[in-house]
Every structure is written in structure tokens, then in C-alpha cells.
PDB file of C-alpha atoms and ligand atoms in Angstrom:
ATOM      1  CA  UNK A   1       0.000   0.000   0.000  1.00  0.00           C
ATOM      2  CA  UNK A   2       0.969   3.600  -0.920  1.00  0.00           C
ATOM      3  CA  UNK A   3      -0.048   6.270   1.971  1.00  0.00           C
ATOM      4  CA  UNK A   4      -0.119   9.205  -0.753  1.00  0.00           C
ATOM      5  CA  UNK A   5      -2.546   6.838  -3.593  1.00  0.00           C
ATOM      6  CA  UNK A   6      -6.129   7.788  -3.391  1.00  0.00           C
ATOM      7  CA  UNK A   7      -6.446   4.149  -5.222  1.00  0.00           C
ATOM      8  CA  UNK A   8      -4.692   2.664  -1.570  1.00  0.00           C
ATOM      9  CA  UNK A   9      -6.823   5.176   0.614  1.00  0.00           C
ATOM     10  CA  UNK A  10     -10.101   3.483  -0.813  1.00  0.00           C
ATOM     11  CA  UNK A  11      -8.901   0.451   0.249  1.00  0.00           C
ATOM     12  CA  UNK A  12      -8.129   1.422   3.252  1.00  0.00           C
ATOM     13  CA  UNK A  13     -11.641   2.747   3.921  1.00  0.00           C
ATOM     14  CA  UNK A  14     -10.197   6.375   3.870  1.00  0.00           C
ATOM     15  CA  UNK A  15     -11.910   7.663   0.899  1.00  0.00           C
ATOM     16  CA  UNK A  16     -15.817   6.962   0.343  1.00  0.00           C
ATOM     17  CA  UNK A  17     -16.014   4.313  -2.851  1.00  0.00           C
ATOM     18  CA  UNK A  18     -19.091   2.858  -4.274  1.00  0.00           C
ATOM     19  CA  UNK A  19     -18.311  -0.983  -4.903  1.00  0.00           C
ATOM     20  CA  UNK A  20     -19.845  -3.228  -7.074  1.00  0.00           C
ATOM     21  CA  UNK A  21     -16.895  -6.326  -6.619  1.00  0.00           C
ATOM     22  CA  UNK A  22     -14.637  -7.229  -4.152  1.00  0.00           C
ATOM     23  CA  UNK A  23     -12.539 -10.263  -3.971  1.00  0.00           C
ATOM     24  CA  UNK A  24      -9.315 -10.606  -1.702  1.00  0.00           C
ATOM     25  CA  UNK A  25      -6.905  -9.320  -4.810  1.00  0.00           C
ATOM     26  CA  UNK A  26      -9.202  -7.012  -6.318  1.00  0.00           C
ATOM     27  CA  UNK A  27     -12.099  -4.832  -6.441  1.00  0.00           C
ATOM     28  CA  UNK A  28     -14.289  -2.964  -9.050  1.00  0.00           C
ATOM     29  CA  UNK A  29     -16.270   0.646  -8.462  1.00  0.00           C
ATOM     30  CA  UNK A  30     -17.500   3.131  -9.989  1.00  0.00           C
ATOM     31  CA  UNK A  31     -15.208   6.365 -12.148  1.00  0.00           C
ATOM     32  CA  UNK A  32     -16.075   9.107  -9.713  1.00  0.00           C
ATOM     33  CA  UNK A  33     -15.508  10.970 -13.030  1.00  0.00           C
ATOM     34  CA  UNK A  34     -17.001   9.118 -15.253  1.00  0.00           C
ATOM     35  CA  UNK A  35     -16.961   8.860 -19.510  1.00  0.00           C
ATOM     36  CA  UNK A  36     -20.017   7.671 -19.817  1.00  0.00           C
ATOM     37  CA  UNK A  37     -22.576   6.360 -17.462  1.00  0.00           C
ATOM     38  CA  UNK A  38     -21.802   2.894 -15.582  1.00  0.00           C
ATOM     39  CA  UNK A  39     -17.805   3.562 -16.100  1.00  0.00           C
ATOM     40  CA  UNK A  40     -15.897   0.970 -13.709  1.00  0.00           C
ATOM     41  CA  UNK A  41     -12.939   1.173 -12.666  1.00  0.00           C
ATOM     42  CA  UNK A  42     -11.139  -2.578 -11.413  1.00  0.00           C
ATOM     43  CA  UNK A  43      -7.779  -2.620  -9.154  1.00  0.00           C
ATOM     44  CA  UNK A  44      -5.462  -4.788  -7.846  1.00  0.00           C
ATOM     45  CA  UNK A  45      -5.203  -4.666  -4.070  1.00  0.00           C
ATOM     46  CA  UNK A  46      -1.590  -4.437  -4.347  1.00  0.00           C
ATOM     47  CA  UNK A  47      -0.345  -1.041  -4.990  1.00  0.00           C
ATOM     48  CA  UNK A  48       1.493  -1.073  -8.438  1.00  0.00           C
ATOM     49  CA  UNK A  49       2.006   1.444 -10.858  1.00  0.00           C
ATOM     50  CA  UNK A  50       2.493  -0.495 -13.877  1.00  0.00           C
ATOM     51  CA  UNK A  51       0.947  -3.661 -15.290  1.00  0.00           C
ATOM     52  CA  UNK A  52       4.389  -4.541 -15.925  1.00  0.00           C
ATOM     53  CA  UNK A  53       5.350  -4.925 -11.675  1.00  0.00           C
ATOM     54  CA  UNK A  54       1.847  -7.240 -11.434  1.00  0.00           C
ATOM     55  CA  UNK A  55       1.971 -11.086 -11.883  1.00  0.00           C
ATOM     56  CA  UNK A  56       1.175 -12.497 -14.996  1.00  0.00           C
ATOM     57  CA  UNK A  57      -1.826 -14.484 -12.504  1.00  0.00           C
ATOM     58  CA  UNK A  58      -2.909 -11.051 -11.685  1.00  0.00           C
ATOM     59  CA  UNK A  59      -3.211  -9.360 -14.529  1.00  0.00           C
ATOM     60  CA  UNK A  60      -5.165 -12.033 -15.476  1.00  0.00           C
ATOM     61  CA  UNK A  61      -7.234 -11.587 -12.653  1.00  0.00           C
ATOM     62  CA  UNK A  62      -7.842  -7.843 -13.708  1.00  0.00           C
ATOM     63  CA  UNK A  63      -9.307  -8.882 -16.743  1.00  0.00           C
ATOM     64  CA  UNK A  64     -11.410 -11.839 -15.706  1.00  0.00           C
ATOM     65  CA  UNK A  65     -12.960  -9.494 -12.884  1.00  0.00           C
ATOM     66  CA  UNK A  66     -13.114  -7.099 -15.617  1.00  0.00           C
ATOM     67  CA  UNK A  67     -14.582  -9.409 -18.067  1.00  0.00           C
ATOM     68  CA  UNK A  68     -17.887 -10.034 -15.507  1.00  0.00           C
ATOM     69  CA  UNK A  69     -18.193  -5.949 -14.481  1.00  0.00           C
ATOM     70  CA  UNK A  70     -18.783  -6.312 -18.555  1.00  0.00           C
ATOM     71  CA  UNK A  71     -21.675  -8.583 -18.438  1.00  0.00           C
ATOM     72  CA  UNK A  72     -23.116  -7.166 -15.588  1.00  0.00           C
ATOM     73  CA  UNK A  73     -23.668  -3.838 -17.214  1.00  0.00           C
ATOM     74  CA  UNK A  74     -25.143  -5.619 -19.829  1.00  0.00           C
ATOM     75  CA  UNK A  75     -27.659  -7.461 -18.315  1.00  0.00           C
ATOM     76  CA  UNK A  76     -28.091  -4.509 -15.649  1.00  0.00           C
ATOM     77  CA  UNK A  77     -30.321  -0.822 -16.886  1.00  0.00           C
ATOM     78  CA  UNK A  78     -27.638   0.836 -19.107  1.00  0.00           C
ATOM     79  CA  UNK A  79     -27.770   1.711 -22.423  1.00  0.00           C
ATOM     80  CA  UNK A  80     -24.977  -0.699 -23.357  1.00  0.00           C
ATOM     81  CA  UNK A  81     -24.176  -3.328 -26.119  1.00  0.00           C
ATOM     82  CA  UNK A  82     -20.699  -3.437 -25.668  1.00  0.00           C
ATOM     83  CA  UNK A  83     -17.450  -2.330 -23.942  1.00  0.00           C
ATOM     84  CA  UNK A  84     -14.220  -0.803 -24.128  1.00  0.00           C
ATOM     85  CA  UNK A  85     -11.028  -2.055 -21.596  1.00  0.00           C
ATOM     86  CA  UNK A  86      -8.606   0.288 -21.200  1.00  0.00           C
ATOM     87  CA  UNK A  87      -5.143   1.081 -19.063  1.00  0.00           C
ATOM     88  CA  UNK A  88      -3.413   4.142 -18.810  1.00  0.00           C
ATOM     89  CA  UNK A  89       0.228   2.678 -18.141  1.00  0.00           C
ATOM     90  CA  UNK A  90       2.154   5.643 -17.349  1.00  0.00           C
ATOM     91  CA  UNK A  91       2.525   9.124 -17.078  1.00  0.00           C
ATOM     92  CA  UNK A  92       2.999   9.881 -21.175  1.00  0.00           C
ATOM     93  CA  UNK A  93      -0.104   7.580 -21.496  1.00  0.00           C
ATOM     94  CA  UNK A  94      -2.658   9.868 -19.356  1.00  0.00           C
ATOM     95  CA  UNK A  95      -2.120   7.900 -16.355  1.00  0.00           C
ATOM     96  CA  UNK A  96      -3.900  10.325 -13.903  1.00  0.00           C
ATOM     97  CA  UNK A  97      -3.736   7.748 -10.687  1.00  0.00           C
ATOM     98  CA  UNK A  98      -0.616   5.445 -10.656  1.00  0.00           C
ATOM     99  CA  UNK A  99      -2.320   2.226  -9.370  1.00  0.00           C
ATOM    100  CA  UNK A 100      -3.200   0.096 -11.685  1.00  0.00           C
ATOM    101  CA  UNK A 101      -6.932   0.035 -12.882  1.00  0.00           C
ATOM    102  CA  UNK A 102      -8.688  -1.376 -15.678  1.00  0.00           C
ATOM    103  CA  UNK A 103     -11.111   1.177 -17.459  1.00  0.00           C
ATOM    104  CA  UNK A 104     -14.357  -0.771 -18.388  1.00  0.00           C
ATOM    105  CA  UNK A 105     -16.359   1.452 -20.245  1.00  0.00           C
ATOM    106  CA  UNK A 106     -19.958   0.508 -21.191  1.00  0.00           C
ATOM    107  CA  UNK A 107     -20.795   1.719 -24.874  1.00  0.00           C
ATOM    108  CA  UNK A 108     -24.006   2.037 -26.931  1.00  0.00           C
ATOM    109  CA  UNK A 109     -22.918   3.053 -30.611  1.00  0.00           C
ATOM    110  CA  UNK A 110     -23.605   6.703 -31.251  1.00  0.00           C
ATOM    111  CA  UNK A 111     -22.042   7.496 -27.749  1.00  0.00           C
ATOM    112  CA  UNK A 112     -18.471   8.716 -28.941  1.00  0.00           C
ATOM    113  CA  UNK A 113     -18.684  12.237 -28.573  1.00  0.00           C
ATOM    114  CA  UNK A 114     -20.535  12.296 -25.343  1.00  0.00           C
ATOM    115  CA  UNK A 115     -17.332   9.997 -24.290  1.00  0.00           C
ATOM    116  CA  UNK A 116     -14.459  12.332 -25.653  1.00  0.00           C
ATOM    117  CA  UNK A 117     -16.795  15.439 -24.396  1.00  0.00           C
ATOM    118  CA  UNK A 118     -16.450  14.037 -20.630  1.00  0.00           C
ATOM    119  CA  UNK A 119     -13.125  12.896 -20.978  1.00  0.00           C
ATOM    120  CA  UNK A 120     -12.514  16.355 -21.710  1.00  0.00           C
ATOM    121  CA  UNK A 121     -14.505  18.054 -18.975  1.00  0.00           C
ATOM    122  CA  UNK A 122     -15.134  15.267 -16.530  1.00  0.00           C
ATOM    123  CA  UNK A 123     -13.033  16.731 -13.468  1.00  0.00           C
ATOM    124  CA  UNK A 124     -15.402  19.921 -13.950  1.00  0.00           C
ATOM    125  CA  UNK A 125     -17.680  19.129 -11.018  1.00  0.00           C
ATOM    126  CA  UNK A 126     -21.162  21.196 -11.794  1.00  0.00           C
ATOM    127  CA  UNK A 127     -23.411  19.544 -10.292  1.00  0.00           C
ATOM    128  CA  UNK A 128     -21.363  18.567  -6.677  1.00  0.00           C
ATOM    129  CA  UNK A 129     -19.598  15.052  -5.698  1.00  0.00           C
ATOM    130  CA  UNK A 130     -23.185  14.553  -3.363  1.00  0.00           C
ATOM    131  CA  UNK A 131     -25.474  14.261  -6.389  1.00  0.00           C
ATOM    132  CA  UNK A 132     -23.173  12.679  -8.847  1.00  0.00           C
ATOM    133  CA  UNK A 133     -22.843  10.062  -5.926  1.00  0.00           C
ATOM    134  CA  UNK A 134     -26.322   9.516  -4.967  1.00  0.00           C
ATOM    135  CA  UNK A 135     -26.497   8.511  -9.217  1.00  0.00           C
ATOM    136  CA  UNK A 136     -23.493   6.209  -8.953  1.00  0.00           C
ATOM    137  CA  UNK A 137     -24.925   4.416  -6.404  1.00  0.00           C
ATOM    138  CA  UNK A 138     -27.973   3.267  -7.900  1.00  0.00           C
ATOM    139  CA  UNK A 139     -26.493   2.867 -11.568  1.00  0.00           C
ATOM    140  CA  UNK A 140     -23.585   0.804  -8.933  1.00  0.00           C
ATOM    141  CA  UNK A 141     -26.878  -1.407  -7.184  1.00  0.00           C
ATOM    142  CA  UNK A 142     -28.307  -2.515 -10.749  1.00  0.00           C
ATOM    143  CA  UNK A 143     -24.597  -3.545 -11.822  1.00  0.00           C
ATOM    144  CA  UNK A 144     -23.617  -5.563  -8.636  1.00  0.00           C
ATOM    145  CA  UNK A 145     -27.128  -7.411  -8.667  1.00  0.00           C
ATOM    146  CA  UNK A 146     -25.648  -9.204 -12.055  1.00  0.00           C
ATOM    147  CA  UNK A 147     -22.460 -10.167 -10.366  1.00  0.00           C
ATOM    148  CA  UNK A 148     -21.317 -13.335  -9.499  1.00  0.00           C
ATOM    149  CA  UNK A 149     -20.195 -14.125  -5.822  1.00  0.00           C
ATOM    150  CA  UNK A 150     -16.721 -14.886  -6.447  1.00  0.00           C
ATOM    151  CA  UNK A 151     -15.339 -14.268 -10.136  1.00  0.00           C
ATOM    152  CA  UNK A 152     -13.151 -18.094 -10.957  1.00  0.00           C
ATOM    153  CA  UNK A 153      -9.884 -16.820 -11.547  1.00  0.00           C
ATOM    154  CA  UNK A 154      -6.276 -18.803 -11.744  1.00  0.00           C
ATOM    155  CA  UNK A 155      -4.946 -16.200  -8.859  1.00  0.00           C
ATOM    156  CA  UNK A 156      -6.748 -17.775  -6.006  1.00  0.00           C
ATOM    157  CA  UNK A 157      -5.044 -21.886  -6.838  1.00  0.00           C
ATOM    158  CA  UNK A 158      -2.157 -20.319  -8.190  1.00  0.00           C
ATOM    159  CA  UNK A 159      -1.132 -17.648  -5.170  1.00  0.00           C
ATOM    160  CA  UNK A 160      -2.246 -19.655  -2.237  1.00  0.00           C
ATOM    161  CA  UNK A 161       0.354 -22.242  -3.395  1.00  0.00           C
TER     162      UNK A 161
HETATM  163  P1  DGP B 201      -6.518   7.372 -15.491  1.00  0.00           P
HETATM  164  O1  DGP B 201      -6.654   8.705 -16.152  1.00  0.00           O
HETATM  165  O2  DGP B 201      -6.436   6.214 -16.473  1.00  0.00           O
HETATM  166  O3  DGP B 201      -5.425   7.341 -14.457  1.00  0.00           O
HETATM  167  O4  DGP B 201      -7.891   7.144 -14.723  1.00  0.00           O
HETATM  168  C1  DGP B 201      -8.094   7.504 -13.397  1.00  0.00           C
HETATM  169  C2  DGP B 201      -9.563   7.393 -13.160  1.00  0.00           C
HETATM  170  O5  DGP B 201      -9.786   7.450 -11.767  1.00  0.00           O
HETATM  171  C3  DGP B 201     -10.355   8.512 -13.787  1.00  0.00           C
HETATM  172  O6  DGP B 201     -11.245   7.939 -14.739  1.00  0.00           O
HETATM  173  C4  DGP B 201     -11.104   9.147 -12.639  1.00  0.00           C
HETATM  174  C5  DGP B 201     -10.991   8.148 -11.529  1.00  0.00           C
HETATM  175  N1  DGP B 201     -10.876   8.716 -10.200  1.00  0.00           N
HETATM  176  C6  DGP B 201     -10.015   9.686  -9.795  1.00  0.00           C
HETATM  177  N2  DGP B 201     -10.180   9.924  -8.476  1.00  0.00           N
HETATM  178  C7  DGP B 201     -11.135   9.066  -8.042  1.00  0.00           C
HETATM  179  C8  DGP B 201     -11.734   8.838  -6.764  1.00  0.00           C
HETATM  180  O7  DGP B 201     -11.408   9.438  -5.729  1.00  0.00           O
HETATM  181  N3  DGP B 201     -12.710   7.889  -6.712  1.00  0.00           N
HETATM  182  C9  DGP B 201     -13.101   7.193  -7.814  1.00  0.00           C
HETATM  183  N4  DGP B 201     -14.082   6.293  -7.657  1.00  0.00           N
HETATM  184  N5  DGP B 201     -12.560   7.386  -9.035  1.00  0.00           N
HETATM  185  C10 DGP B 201     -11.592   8.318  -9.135  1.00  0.00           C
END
């Protein structure tokens, strides 16, 4: 854990987060500054910068966790065929918070320039971090309902030894 990374103080319970998975390696909320509606964000619970300092079982994890955030916003309320994953690794690559997450984006076609508008403007709070919570939490409720337990993942057989 990193005392300075807001990514490490939600962990730690030090920052409010609105969860929709948690395993004992990893856990998936919601963008506080969201693209689009239903953006999730999923970390490891180690702190790491780079994808490159996580275990190849890990990374894996990411993406299986990742994979199942992606089928519960598609069986959940959104507007949402299909997905985009994405990592910012590094600075030079818009990395804006160096812990590792996985960007799962939920995406309904004709959505791309509401996207790049609130990638753009997204840290421009209007509307105050109260009410913009208060609308994660119940897009957050119809995600988690789709979610399985415990997503089946190598890390678990493969860490424990
Ligand atoms: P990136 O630019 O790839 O490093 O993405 C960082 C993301 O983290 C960005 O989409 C906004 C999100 N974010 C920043 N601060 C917080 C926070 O305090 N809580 C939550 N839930 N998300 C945050």
C-alpha cells in the first residue's frame, strides 16, 4: 500500500467508494468521473504502478474481474451493447492515478462524442460530488445485482500455493 494513492486510501476505507466487486486481490467501483454512465474502474489490491510490476496471474485476474463488471452492465439498466477495456500505463499515457486500474467502459454506438466530451470536462464538477454520488450508487446497485459471488480466476489456486 501507498499512503499518498487515493487508489490505496479506498482500500483502506479512507476515501468513500461505491463498490460493485470485491474479492481478496481485487475490487471494481465506480469512475467518480465518469466517460459515460456505468464507467468501472477494477484494481489490484496491491499497490502497483504499472501492469508490468503485477503477476502475470494477476493481470489475469484484472481482466477476468473485468470481463464479468462487462456482463453485468449488460444485463443490468444501461444503455450498453458493448465495452471498451482500457489502461493508462504511465505518465505519457494519461495515467492520472498510478495504481493500476482497468477502465471498463460501457458503450451504446452513437455514444463517442458524449465519451471524448467528458473525458474532456469530466473533473469539472457542476453539479457537486453529493449528487453525482447519490447517481453512482444506484447505476452501482443494478450492476452488482448481475455479479457473481466470487469471479473463478487462476490467482486464487495459483497464489495460495
Ligand atoms: P486514469 O486517467 O487512467 O489514471 O484514470 C483515473 C480514473 O480514476 C479517472 O477515470 C477518474 C478516476 N478517479 C479519480 N479519483 C477518483 C476517486 O477518488 N474515486 C473514484 N471512484 N474514481 C476516481
Amino acid at each position: 500500500m501507498s499512503s499518498e494513492c487515493i487508489f490505496c486510501k479506498i482500500l483502506r476505507g479512507e476515501l468513500p467508494v461505491t463498490t460493485v466487486y470485491e474479492d481478496e486481490f481485487s475490487l471494481a467501483f465506480m469512475d467518480l468521473y465518469p466517460m459515460l454512465p456505468g464507467h468501472v474502474l477494477v484494481i489490484p489490491k496491491e499497490h502497483h504502478a504499472s501492469i508490468q510490476q503485477l503477476s502475470p496471474s494477476m493481470r489475469s485476474h484484472l481482466f477476468e474481474v473485468g470481463a464479468a463488471v462487462a456482463r453485468a452492465q449488460m444485463l443490468s439498466g444501461l444503455k450498453c451493447k458493448s465495452q471498451n477495456f482500457f489502461i493508462n500505463d504511465g505518465p505519457d499515457a494519461n495515467q492520472h492515478v498510478p495504481h493500476v486500474h482497468l477502465h471498463v467502459l460501457p458503450r451504446s454506438g452513437a455514444d463517442l462524442h458524449k465519451a471524448l466530451l467528458s473525458f474532456m470536462s469530466r473533473y469539472n464538477n457542476i453539479f457537486g460530488v453529493a449528487a453525482k454520488r447519490r447517481r453512482l450508487e444506484l447505476l452501482a446497485k443494478d450492476i452488482e445485482v448481475h455479479m457473481p459471488q466470487k469471479v473463478l480466476s487462476v490467482l486464487a489456486s495459483v497464489d495460495r500455493g
